Amino acid sequence: MADLLNEGGRSLLLGNEAIVRGLIEAGAGFASTYPGTPSSEIGNILEKISSDAGMYFEFSTNEKVAMEVSAAAASSGVRSFVFMKHVGLNVAADPMMTLAYSGVRAGMLILSADDPSAHSSQNEQDNRYYSTLALLPMMEPSTPAEAKDMVAEAYRVSEELGLPLLFRTTTRMNHARGVVRFGPRRAVKAKGHFDKDVAKFVNVPAFAKLNRKILLEKYAKAQEMSEASDLNFEEGAGEVGIIVSGVSYAYVKEFVSGASILKLGFTNPLPERRIAEFVRSKKAVIVVEELEPFLEDQVLRICGQNGISVPVYGKRTGHLPRAWEYSPDVLKGISGIVKVAEFPEPMKVPDVVLPSRPPTLCAGCPHRGMYAAAKKAVGKTDVVYCSDIGCYTLGVQPPFSTADFIICMGGGAGAAGGFDAVTDQRAIAFMGDSTFFHAGVPPLVNALFNGHRIVMVILDNRTTAMTGHQPNPGTGRDFGGVSTDAIDIEALVKGIGVGFVESVNPYDVKKATQVFKDALAYDGVAVIISKCPCPLELKKSKKLVVGECKVDSTVCNLCGTCLKTIACPALFKKDGRISPDPVQCIGCGMCASVCPRGAIEVRR
Amino acid sequence: MKYTVQIVGVGGQGVLLASMVLGNAAMDMGFDVAMSEVHGMAQRGGSVLSTVRFGDGVVSPLEAAGSADMIMGFEPVETCRNLSLGNRDTVVLMNMDPVLPSMVAAGFEEYPSLDLLKERVSSENPNTITIDATDIAVKAGKAVAANAVMIGAVGAVKGFPIPKDVLLKALMSQVPEKFRELNAKAFEMGYSAIA
C-alpha cells in the first residue's frame, strides 16, 4: 500500500486509496462506515492510518448508524465522511432523508460505491436517484486522480450549501488504478461543539415544513453552483455531442473521436442552462452513462422545456445497454452516429470443456462444517434455507445447497419467520456474526415476539470476512487508540429470552449435527452459535497453527464421504487415492470428523 | 504507443502483485497508466482478471475484447477461458501449472489435459509462449515466486515496451525485503527461460 500520508510526490493509487488521500488533503476529521465491496478498502486503510492523519474513524454496526455518527460530527462543525456500498445506502436512507432537512454545519460527504454488473453484490441499483429523492448535491468522479481532487471540492460545495453531498462512485472507479499527484494538506479539525438549534435539528412537523422550504432554496442555489462548476466542462469539437459522467467518460475520451464532449462531474442538480446550450448547437446528442437513464431522461426533459428538437440517443433509443457495467465495447452501439475506434476481431475461445471456477469457501473454512452438519441433520425434512450476505452465501453451491432465499443483510432471519408462518416447512436462517449485529437482532426479536418457530444459526467466525476482515461488535475494537470489549453473542441471545441456545465447534461435524437435530426438534426459537475463527484472518494475523491431514490408504475405501460432505478444496481424488494438498490443508480435521472409517488422521 | 496487458489467473496466485509491478514500471517510464482490478467475492478461489494499460493518452481502466497486446496467463484453463481478450497478433504467455477448481478436486468435474489446452491455444494464437513458472520458481527457491518468474518472462517478450531493468526495479519495490533475493532470482530465471 502506498504511503498516503506522504508530502508531495505521485503514486499509482487504487481509486479507494485516492479517495483516502483526498480526505487527508481536505482535512476530514471524522469517518465512519459499514464495510461493503467495492468501498471496503477505504475502511481497511483508515483503520491503519486515521490516527496518524489526526482523524477519528469507526466501523459502525451498520450503515444507518454510520450515517448518524457522521451526521453528528458534521452538525458539530467537523468535516465528516460516511461511506458504504450501494445497498448500504438503503439501510442509511432513513437518517439521510431528514438530515437533508436539517442540513450540516461542516462539510459531509456520503460515498455510495455502486456495483454495475453486481461483481460483489445482490443487485445493481443506481444510487444517483437518491440525490434527486433527498434533494442533495451529487458528484461523480471518472478516474482515481479526479476522485482525489474532487473530494476537496465536494467539501467546499457541501459547506457552502450546508448540505451533505452524495459522492457517487462505481466499481471501475473504486477498483481502478491510476497515477495520482499528492497536493498540500489542509489542517484537520477533529473536535467540534454542537450548538443547539431546535428549529434546524428537530424536525417535528412544524419545523419540518419550514425546513422543506429551506432545502428547496438550498437546492436552487446548488443548481447555480452546478452551472458554474469547473467539474462540468466541454472538450473536443464536432457536430455530434456526447454527454457523459463517471467512468464512461474514460471510455468515450479514449475511444471516440470527432465529437464534442460535455463531461459532467457535478451531476445533481444538473447544469440545465449549460446542457440546453450544448445540445442546441449539435446535430445529435448521445448520453453515455452506466445503469439507468438518469442523465438521459433529464436531458430529454431539458430539451422539452427549452423547445430543442435535437435527437437524443442512448438507452431510450436502444443504442446503449441499461444492464451491466460498460466497457469500451459498448461504444460499438453508437458507431453509426459517431466515430468509434475499431477493435480487432477477438480470438475464439477454444472448443474444450473447461471446468467452472466459481468463488468458493476456503480450505478449512468453518462454514463448511456447519453446512455439512445442517445437511446431515435435516435429511429429508422439508426445509427452507434462508441465508444472508457474507462468505457463507457461497453455501448456495453444491454439495451444500444451503441457500434457498437471500435478499439483504439480516433478511434471511426475517424471512424465516414469514416462511414459518405461511408454510409447513421448517425455516432455517444462516447469518454471520457481523451481519447479526448489523441487522440480525430485530428479526430474532420478531421471531420471539410473534411465536415463529425458526432455527437461527449464527456463523461466528470472529470477523467480517468477505469484505477483508474488519472488526465488528463481536470482536471488540482495538485501533485508533480505542479499545473495547467483545459483545458476547450467546449472552445477548439468552438475554432476550431465546429458549434454545447452543454453541458448537463446526470442526466437530458429528457434535454439530447432533446439536442441529436437537434445534430442529425444539418447539420455539432455537439459536445455534457456530464458533470458530476464520482461518484466513488467523493467517493474516499470524495466529494460525497449521496442522496436516493424512489419509491412511490402507483404511480408506474411497467411499468419497469426505469429498461429498465437506468438498474442501484441499482434498483431492487423484490416481485412485484421496490425498490432501499439503499447501492448502490447514489440518482443521473436518474431513476426519466425517470419515466413516476413521481413515484420516490430523497431525498438529 | 498504447499497450494493454490482461492478466488472468486464480485468486491467490499473485495476479494483483503482477499488475502492480507492471503498472509501477510503466509509471516509472513516464507513461500514462490505467488499471482495473478484481477484489471481493471473486478472490475466494475464483477466476481473477487484472487489466494493465499504459502509453500515451491512456485513461480507460478497461480494454475492448480482442484488443489485448498481451495475455499473461497464470493458469492454463484461465488462459484458455479468456482467449477472446486478445486477437491473433496478441502475445499469449501461458503458465502451464494448473490450479484445480474445487469441483474438480471433489471429482465432480474434469480438468482437460495440458497438452490439449496447449495445442488448442497455440492453434488459435501463433504467438503463444508456454512456461512452467512454478517449476522454475521451485528451482529458484520457492513455488510462491512463480509470479516473479512470469514477470521476468514478460520482460523477455520481443517488443514489450518496458525494459528488463525497469521491471526488476518495480518488482523489488513491491516485495518485502526478506523476499527480494528469491524474487530477483526467480525474475532472472523467468527472463532466461523466454529470452
Short mmCIF file of N, CA, C and O in Angstrom, two decimals, chain B residues 23-101:
data_model
loop_
_atom_site.label_atom_id
_atom_site.label_comp_id
_atom_site.label_asym_id
_atom_site.label_seq_id
_atom_site.Cartn_x
_atom_site.Cartn_y
_atom_site.Cartn_z
N GLY B 23 2.29 -2.00 -13.61
CA GLY B 23 1.76 -0.63 -13.55
C GLY B 23 2.79 0.36 -13.04
O GLY B 23 2.96 1.45 -13.61
N ASN B 24 3.50 0.00 -11.98
CA ASN B 24 4.50 0.90 -11.43
C ASN B 24 5.69 1.07 -12.37
O ASN B 24 6.23 2.18 -12.49
N ALA B 25 6.05 -0.02 -13.05
CA ALA B 25 7.15 0.08 -14.02
C ALA B 25 6.75 1.03 -15.14
O ALA B 25 7.54 1.87 -15.58
N ALA B 26 5.50 0.92 -15.58
CA ALA B 26 5.01 1.80 -16.65
C ALA B 26 5.01 3.25 -16.19
O ALA B 26 5.37 4.16 -16.95
N MET B 27 4.62 3.47 -14.92
CA MET B 27 4.63 4.84 -14.39
C MET B 27 6.06 5.38 -14.35
O MET B 27 6.31 6.53 -14.70
N ASP B 28 7.00 4.52 -13.94
CA ASP B 28 8.40 4.93 -13.89
C ASP B 28 8.94 5.31 -15.28
O ASP B 28 9.86 6.12 -15.40
N MET B 29 8.36 4.69 -16.30
CA MET B 29 8.77 5.02 -17.68
C MET B 29 8.17 6.34 -18.15
O MET B 29 8.46 6.81 -19.25
N GLY B 30 7.28 6.89 -17.34
CA GLY B 30 6.64 8.16 -17.71
C GLY B 30 5.37 8.00 -18.53
O GLY B 30 4.83 8.97 -19.04
N PHE B 31 4.87 6.78 -18.65
CA PHE B 31 3.63 6.54 -19.40
C PHE B 31 2.41 6.94 -18.57
O PHE B 31 2.45 6.93 -17.34
N ASP B 32 1.33 7.25 -19.25
CA ASP B 32 0.03 7.31 -18.58
C ASP B 32 -0.36 5.87 -18.27
O ASP B 32 -0.10 4.97 -19.07
N VAL B 33 -0.98 5.65 -17.10
CA VAL B 33 -1.34 4.29 -16.69
C VAL B 33 -2.79 4.25 -16.24
O VAL B 33 -3.25 5.13 -15.52
N ALA B 34 -3.53 3.24 -16.66
CA ALA B 34 -4.87 2.99 -16.14
C ALA B 34 -5.02 1.49 -15.94
O ALA B 34 -4.66 0.70 -16.82
N MET B 35 -5.52 1.12 -14.77
CA MET B 35 -5.63 -0.31 -14.46
C MET B 35 -6.98 -0.61 -13.86
O MET B 35 -7.67 0.26 -13.36
N SER B 36 -7.33 -1.89 -13.89
CA SER B 36 -8.56 -2.31 -13.24
C SER B 36 -8.31 -3.64 -12.56
O SER B 36 -7.65 -4.51 -13.12
N GLU B 37 -8.81 -3.78 -11.35
CA GLU B 37 -8.55 -4.99 -10.57
C GLU B 37 -9.86 -5.61 -10.11
O GLU B 37 -10.87 -4.94 -10.03
N VAL B 38 -9.77 -6.88 -9.75
CA VAL B 38 -10.94 -7.56 -9.19
C VAL B 38 -10.67 -7.82 -7.71
O VAL B 38 -9.65 -8.40 -7.36
N HIS B 39 -11.56 -7.33 -6.87
CA HIS B 39 -11.44 -7.58 -5.43
C HIS B 39 -12.74 -8.22 -4.96
O HIS B 39 -13.69 -8.30 -5.70
N GLY B 40 -12.76 -8.64 -3.71
CA GLY B 40 -14.02 -9.06 -3.11
C GLY B 40 -14.31 -10.52 -3.31
O GLY B 40 -13.43 -11.36 -3.24
N MET B 41 -15.59 -10.80 -3.58
CA MET B 41 -16.08 -12.18 -3.56
C MET B 41 -15.27 -13.11 -4.46
O MET B 41 -14.95 -14.23 -4.08
N ALA B 42 -14.90 -12.62 -5.64
CA ALA B 42 -14.24 -13.48 -6.62
C ALA B 42 -12.86 -13.94 -6.15
O ALA B 42 -12.27 -14.86 -6.72
N GLN B 43 -12.33 -13.28 -5.12
CA GLN B 43 -11.00 -13.66 -4.66
C GLN B 43 -10.96 -15.03 -4.02
O GLN B 43 -9.92 -15.64 -3.89
N ARG B 44 -12.11 -15.51 -3.56
CA ARG B 44 -12.15 -16.78 -2.85
C ARG B 44 -12.02 -17.95 -3.81
O ARG B 44 -12.97 -18.66 -4.08
N GLY B 45 -10.82 -18.11 -4.37
CA GLY B 45 -10.57 -19.26 -5.24
C GLY B 45 -11.20 -19.15 -6.61
O GLY B 45 -11.19 -20.10 -7.37
N GLY B 46 -11.77 -17.98 -6.94
CA GLY B 46 -12.43 -17.82 -8.23
C GLY B 46 -11.46 -17.31 -9.29
O GLY B 46 -10.30 -17.01 -9.02
N SER B 47 -11.97 -17.21 -10.53
CA SER B 47 -11.16 -16.67 -11.63
C SER B 47 -10.94 -15.18 -11.38
O SER B 47 -11.86 -14.48 -10.97
N VAL B 48 -9.72 -14.69 -11.61
CA VAL B 48 -9.48 -13.26 -11.47
C VAL B 48 -8.85 -12.69 -12.75
O VAL B 48 -8.16 -13.39 -13.48
N LEU B 49 -9.11 -11.42 -12.97
CA LEU B 49 -8.61 -10.72 -14.15
C LEU B 49 -8.17 -9.32 -13.73
O LEU B 49 -8.91 -8.62 -13.06
N SER B 50 -6.96 -8.96 -14.10
CA SER B 50 -6.49 -7.59 -13.91
C SER B 50 -6.12 -7.02 -15.26
O SER B 50 -5.50 -7.72 -16.08
N THR B 51 -6.50 -5.77 -15.48
CA THR B 51 -6.16 -5.12 -16.74
C THR B 51 -5.12 -4.04 -16.45
O THR B 51 -5.31 -3.23 -15.56
N VAL B 52 -4.00 -4.06 -17.19
CA VAL B 52 -2.98 -3.03 -17.05
C VAL B 52 -2.81 -2.37 -18.41
O VAL B 52 -2.49 -3.04 -19.39
N ARG B 53 -3.06 -1.05 -18.46
CA ARG B 53 -2.92 -0.33 -19.73
C ARG B 53 -1.96 0.83 -19.53
O ARG B 53 -2.00 1.51 -18.52
N PHE B 54 -1.10 1.04 -20.50
CA PHE B 54 -0.18 2.17 -20.39
C PHE B 54 0.19 2.70 -21.76
O PHE B 54 0.02 2.02 -22.77
N GLY B 55 0.70 3.95 -21.77
CA GLY B 55 1.06 4.57 -23.04
C GLY B 55 0.57 6.01 -23.07
O GLY B 55 0.15 6.55 -22.06
N ASP B 56 0.60 6.60 -24.25
CA ASP B 56 0.22 8.00 -24.37
C ASP B 56 -1.30 8.13 -24.43
O ASP B 56 -1.94 7.51 -25.27
N GLY B 57 -1.84 8.95 -23.55
CA GLY B 57 -3.28 9.22 -23.58
C GLY B 57 -4.14 8.08 -23.07
O GLY B 57 -5.33 8.01 -23.39
N VAL B 58 -3.58 7.19 -22.28
CA VAL B 58 -4.39 6.10 -21.72
C VAL B 58 -5.21 6.63 -20.54
O VAL B 58 -4.67 7.24 -19.62
N VAL B 59 -6.51 6.44 -20.56
CA VAL B 59 -7.40 6.86 -19.48
C VAL B 59 -8.28 5.71 -19.02
O VAL B 59 -8.62 5.58 -17.85
N SER B 60 -8.68 4.87 -19.99
CA SER B 60 -9.67 3.84 -19.70
C SER B 60 -9.09 2.67 -18.90
O SER B 60 -8.08 2.09 -19.31
N PRO B 61 -9.73 2.31 -17.77
CA PRO B 61 -9.23 1.18 -16.98
C PRO B 61 -9.60 -0.18 -17.58
O PRO B 61 -9.10 -1.19 -17.13
N LEU B 62 -10.47 -0.19 -18.57
CA LEU B 62 -10.84 -1.44 -19.22
C LEU B 62 -10.46 -1.38 -20.69
O LEU B 62 -10.32 -0.32 -21.27
N GLU B 63 -10.31 -2.55 -21.29
CA GLU B 63 -9.97 -2.65 -22.71
C GLU B 63 -11.09 -3.40 -23.43
O GLU B 63 -11.80 -4.20 -22.81
N ALA B 64 -11.24 -3.12 -24.72
CA ALA B 64 -12.25 -3.83 -25.50
C ALA B 64 -11.82 -5.28 -25.73
O ALA B 64 -10.62 -5.59 -25.73
N ALA B 65 -12.78 -6.15 -25.91
CA ALA B 65 -12.48 -7.55 -26.24
C ALA B 65 -11.61 -7.59 -27.49
O ALA B 65 -11.76 -6.77 -28.39
N GLY B 66 -10.68 -8.52 -27.52
CA GLY B 66 -9.83 -8.68 -28.71
C GLY B 66 -8.67 -7.72 -28.78
O GLY B 66 -7.82 -7.83 -29.67
N SER B 67 -8.60 -6.75 -27.87
CA SER B 67 -7.61 -5.68 -28.03
C SER B 67 -6.36 -5.81 -27.17
O SER B 67 -5.51 -4.93 -27.18
N ALA B 68 -6.25 -6.89 -26.40
CA ALA B 68 -5.05 -7.04 -25.55
C ALA B 68 -3.82 -7.19 -26.43
O ALA B 68 -3.85 -7.88 -27.44
N ASP B 69 -2.72 -6.53 -26.05
CA ASP B 69 -1.44 -6.77 -26.71
C ASP B 69 -0.79 -8.02 -26.15
O ASP B 69 -0.04 -8.70 -26.83
N MET B 70 -1.09 -8.26 -24.86
CA MET B 70 -0.55 -9.47 -24.23
C MET B 70 -1.57 -10.05 -23.26
O MET B 70 -2.25 -9.32 -22.54
N ILE B 71 -1.69 -11.38 -23.28
CA ILE B 71 -2.45 -12.06 -22.24
C ILE B 71 -1.42 -12.79 -21.39
O ILE B 71 -0.66 -13.62 -21.89
N MET B 72 -1.38 -12.42 -20.11
CA MET B 72 -0.42 -13.04 -19.20
C MET B 72 -1.23 -14.05 -18.40
O MET B 72 -1.98 -13.69 -17.49
N GLY B 73 -1.11 -15.31 -18.77
CA GLY B 73 -1.97 -16.34 -18.18
C GLY B 73 -1.25 -17.09 -17.07
O GLY B 73 -0.29 -17.82 -17.34
N PHE B 74 -1.73 -16.94 -15.87
CA PHE B 74 -1.09 -17.61 -14.73
C PHE B 74 -1.52 -19.06 -14.61
O PHE B 74 -0.94 -19.82 -13.83
N GLU B 75 -2.58 -19.43 -15.35
CA GLU B 75 -3.14 -20.77 -15.16
C GLU B 75 -3.71 -21.22 -16.51
O GLU B 75 -4.37 -20.44 -17.20
N PRO B 76 -3.46 -22.48 -16.91
CA PRO B 76 -3.82 -22.90 -18.28
C PRO B 76 -5.31 -22.78 -18.62
O PRO B 76 -5.65 -22.25 -19.68
N VAL B 77 -6.18 -23.26 -17.74
CA VAL B 77 -7.62 -23.19 -18.05
C VAL B 77 -8.08 -21.73 -18.13
O VAL B 77 -8.88 -21.36 -19.00
N GLU B 78 -7.56 -20.90 -17.22
CA GLU B 78 -7.97 -19.50 -17.23
C GLU B 78 -7.47 -18.78 -18.48
O GLU B 78 -8.15 -17.90 -19.02
N THR B 79 -6.29 -19.14 -18.96
CA THR B 79 -5.77 -18.57 -20.20
C THR B 79 -6.70 -18.92 -21.35
O THR B 79 -7.09 -18.07 -22.15
N CYS B 80 -7.06 -20.17 -21.39
CA CYS B 80 -7.94 -20.67 -22.45
C CYS B 80 -9.30 -19.98 -22.40
O CYS B 80 -9.81 -19.49 -23.40
N ARG B 81 -9.85 -19.88 -21.19
CA ARG B 81 -11.17 -19.29 -20.98
C ARG B 81 -11.20 -17.82 -21.44
O ARG B 81 -12.23 -17.32 -21.88
N ASN B 82 -10.07 -17.13 -21.30
CA ASN B 82 -10.04 -15.69 -21.56
C ASN B 82 -9.40 -15.31 -22.88
O ASN B 82 -9.02 -14.16 -23.09
N LEU B 83 -9.28 -16.27 -23.79
CA LEU B 83 -8.56 -16.02 -25.04
C LEU B 83 -9.20 -14.90 -25.87
O LEU B 83 -8.50 -14.20 -26.61
N SER B 84 -10.51 -14.69 -25.70
CA SER B 84 -11.18 -13.66 -26.51
C SER B 84 -10.79 -12.24 -26.07
O SER B 84 -11.19 -11.27 -26.71
N LEU B 85 -9.99 -12.12 -25.03
CA LEU B 85 -9.48 -10.79 -24.67
C LEU B 85 -8.47 -10.31 -25.72
O LEU B 85 -8.20 -9.13 -25.84
N GLY B 86 -7.91 -11.27 -26.47
CA GLY B 86 -6.89 -10.92 -27.45
C GLY B 86 -7.28 -11.30 -28.87
O GLY B 86 -8.36 -11.84 -29.11
N ASN B 87 -6.36 -11.01 -29.79
CA ASN B 87 -6.57 -11.36 -31.21
C ASN B 87 -5.38 -12.22 -31.66
O ASN B 87 -4.51 -12.56 -30.86
N ARG B 88 -5.32 -12.52 -32.95
CA ARG B 88 -4.26 -13.42 -33.43
C ARG B 88 -2.86 -12.84 -33.27
O ARG B 88 -1.87 -13.56 -33.18
N ASP B 89 -2.76 -11.50 -33.20
CA ASP B 89 -1.45 -10.86 -33.05
C ASP B 89 -1.02 -10.72 -31.58
O ASP B 89 0.10 -10.33 -31.30
N THR B 90 -1.95 -11.01 -30.68
CA THR B 90 -1.66 -10.87 -29.25
C THR B 90 -0.60 -11.89 -28.84
O THR B 90 -0.60 -13.02 -29.32
N VAL B 91 0.29 -11.47 -27.93
CA VAL B 91 1.23 -12.43 -27.35
C VAL B 91 0.53 -13.11 -26.17
O VAL B 91 0.00 -12.45 -25.29
N VAL B 92 0.50 -14.44 -26.20
CA VAL B 92 -0.11 -15.17 -25.09
C VAL B 92 1.01 -15.87 -24.32
O VAL B 92 1.67 -16.77 -24.84
N LEU B 93 1.20 -15.43 -23.09
CA LEU B 93 2.20 -16.05 -22.22
C LEU B 93 1.43 -16.95 -21.26
O LEU B 93 0.61 -16.49 -20.48
N MET B 94 1.68 -18.24 -21.33
CA MET B 94 0.81 -19.20 -20.66
C MET B 94 1.60 -20.07 -19.69
O MET B 94 2.42 -20.88 -20.11
N ASN B 95 1.34 -19.84 -18.40
CA ASN B 95 1.95 -20.72 -17.40
C ASN B 95 1.21 -22.06 -17.42
O ASN B 95 -0.01 -22.10 -17.43
N MET B 96 1.96 -23.15 -17.46
CA MET B 96 1.33 -24.47 -17.64
C MET B 96 1.01 -25.18 -16.32
O MET B 96 0.66 -26.35 -16.31
N ASP B 97 1.12 -24.47 -15.19
CA ASP B 97 0.86 -25.11 -13.90
C ASP B 97 -0.62 -24.97 -13.53
O ASP B 97 -1.09 -23.87 -13.29
N PRO B 98 -1.36 -26.07 -13.49
CA PRO B 98 -2.80 -25.95 -13.22
C PRO B 98 -3.12 -25.73 -11.74
O PRO B 98 -2.41 -26.22 -10.87
N VAL B 99 -4.20 -24.98 -11.47
CA VAL B 99 -4.78 -24.91 -10.12
C VAL B 99 -6.15 -25.56 -10.25
O VAL B 99 -7.00 -25.09 -11.00
N LEU B 100 -6.34 -26.69 -9.57
CA LEU B 100 -7.58 -27.44 -9.76
C LEU B 100 -8.74 -26.77 -9.03
O LEU B 100 -8.66 -26.49 -7.84
N PRO B 101 -9.85 -26.48 -9.76
CA PRO B 101 -11.04 -25.94 -9.09
C PRO B 101 -11.59 -26.96 -8.10
O PRO B 101 -11.37 -28.17 -8.27
#
